[in-house]
Structures are given as structure tokens and as C-alpha cells.
Coordinates of C-alpha atoms in Angstrom, one line a residue:
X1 CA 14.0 -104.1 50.6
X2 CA 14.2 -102.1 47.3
X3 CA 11.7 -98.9 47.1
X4 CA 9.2 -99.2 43.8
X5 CA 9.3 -95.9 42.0
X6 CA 5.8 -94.7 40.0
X7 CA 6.7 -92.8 37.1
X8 CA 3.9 -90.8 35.8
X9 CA 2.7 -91.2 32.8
X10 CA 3.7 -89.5 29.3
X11 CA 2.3 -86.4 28.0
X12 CA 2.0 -88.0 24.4
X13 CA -0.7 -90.9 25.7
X14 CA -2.6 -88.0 27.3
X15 CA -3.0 -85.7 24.4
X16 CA -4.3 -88.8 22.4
X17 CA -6.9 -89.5 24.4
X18 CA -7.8 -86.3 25.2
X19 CA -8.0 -85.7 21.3
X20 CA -9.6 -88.7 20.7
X21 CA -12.7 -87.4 22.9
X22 CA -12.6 -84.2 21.9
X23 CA -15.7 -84.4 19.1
X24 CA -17.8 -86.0 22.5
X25 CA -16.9 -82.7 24.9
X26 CA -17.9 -80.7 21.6
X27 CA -21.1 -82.6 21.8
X28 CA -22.2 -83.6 25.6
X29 CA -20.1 -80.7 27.2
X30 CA -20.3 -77.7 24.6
X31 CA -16.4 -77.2 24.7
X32 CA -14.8 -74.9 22.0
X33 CA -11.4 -76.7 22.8
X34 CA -8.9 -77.6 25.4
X35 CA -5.1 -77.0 26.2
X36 CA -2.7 -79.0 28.3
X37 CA -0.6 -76.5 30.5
X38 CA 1.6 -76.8 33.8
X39 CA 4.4 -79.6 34.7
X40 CA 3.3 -82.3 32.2
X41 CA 4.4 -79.6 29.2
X42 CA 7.6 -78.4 30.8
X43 CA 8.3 -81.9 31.3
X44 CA 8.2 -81.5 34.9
X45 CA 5.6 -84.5 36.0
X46 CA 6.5 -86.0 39.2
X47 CA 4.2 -89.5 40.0
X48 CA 2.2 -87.2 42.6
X49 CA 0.9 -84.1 39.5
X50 CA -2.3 -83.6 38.4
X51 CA -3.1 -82.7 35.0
X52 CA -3.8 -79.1 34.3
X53 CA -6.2 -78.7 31.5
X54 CA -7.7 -75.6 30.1
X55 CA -11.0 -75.3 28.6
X56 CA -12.9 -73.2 26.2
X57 CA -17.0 -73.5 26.4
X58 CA -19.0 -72.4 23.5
X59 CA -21.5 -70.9 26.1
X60 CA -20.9 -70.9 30.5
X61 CA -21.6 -74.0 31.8
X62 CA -23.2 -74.2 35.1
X63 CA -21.4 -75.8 37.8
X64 CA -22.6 -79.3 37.9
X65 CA -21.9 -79.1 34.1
X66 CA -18.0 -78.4 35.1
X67 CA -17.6 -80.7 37.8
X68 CA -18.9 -83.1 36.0
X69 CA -16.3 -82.5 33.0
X70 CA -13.6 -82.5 35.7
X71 CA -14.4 -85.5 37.2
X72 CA -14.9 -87.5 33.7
X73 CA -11.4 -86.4 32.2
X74 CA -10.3 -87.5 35.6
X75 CA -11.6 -90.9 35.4
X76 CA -10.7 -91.8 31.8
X77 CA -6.8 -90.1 32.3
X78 CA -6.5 -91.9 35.7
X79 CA -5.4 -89.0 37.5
X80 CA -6.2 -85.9 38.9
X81 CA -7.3 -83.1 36.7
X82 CA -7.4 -79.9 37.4
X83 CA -9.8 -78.1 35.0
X84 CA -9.2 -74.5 34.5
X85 CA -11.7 -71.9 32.3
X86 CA -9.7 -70.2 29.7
X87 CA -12.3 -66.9 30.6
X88 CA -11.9 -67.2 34.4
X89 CA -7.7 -66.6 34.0
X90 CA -6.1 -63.4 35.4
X91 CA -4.5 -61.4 33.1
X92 CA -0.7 -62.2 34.4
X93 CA -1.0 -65.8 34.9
X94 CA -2.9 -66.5 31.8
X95 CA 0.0 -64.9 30.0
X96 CA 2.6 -67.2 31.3
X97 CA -0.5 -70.4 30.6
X98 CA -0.9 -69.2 27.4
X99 CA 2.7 -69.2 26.2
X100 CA 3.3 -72.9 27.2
X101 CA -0.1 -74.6 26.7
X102 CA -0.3 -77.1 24.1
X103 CA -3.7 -76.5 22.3
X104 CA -5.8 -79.5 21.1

């Protein structure tokens, strides 16, 4: 019996809906901007990755507030997203995010 193989998606697909909503996390969310980091960049997806996404707020949000994001980009991508605060990075790995993420 042959073995079905999921491929995960495309990045392209994924920055075009994530751009597309972009003016609504602006408005409902008070993002600044987000950034698309981690396997799916490097080209490194496997049908199993998440989708690393990092996120600029205008002001904090509180935590329901960022759940809430998390959980919405994870149902309209169809995957798991892991949402990561551009302020919340350590210095060392948020040089190695920065110098691959691919800034909406």
C-alpha cells in the first residue's frame, strides 16, 4: 500500500494572505507589522512546521489580545502559528531572526 506524503504548503500563498489582512491586524489588533522567520524562509518546511511569525504592536497588548492574534492567524493559515513579539527577543537570537525574516 503506497504511503501519501503531505507537503506543506508554500511560503508565497502565506505571505499573500498574511498581507492581504494586514490593514485588519493594523485596525482590530494594533500591529505595527509582521515578519515571517524560521524553516518556511530557509526553505526548510517539513508537513509537521509551524509558522513562525513576528510581530510589532503599536502599544503592548495584553495577553488575551495575543492569544487571540495567534489563534486567528492560526485558523485562516491552517496551521500552527507560533507568534513571537519583536520586543520580547533576546539580543543573540533576534540577531540571527532579524537577518532572515521576511518583513511584510
Amino acid at each position: 500500500m503506497a504511503t501519501i506524503v503531505r507537503r506543506p504548503p508554500p511560503i508565497e500563498p502565506i505571505i499573500q494572505q498574511l498581507q492581504n489582512i494586514l490593514p485588519q491586524l493594523r485596525e482590530e489588533y494594533d500591529v505595527e507589522w509582521l515578519g515571517v522567520f524560521g524553516s518556511y524562509v530557509r526553505n526548510e518546511q517539513h508537513a509537521e512546521s509551524d509558522i513562525d511569525i513576528l510581530v510589532s504592536f503599536r502599544s503592548t497588548p495584553g495577553l488575551l489580545k495575543y492569544i487571540s492574534l495567534e489563534q486567528y492567524l492560526s485558523d485562516l493559515l491552517g496551521m500552527r502559528v507560533d507568534l513571537v513579539m519583536e520586543s520580547a527577543l533576546k539580543p543573540e537570537i533576534g540577531a540571527r531572526i532579524r537577518t532572515e525574516v521576511h518583513y511584510l
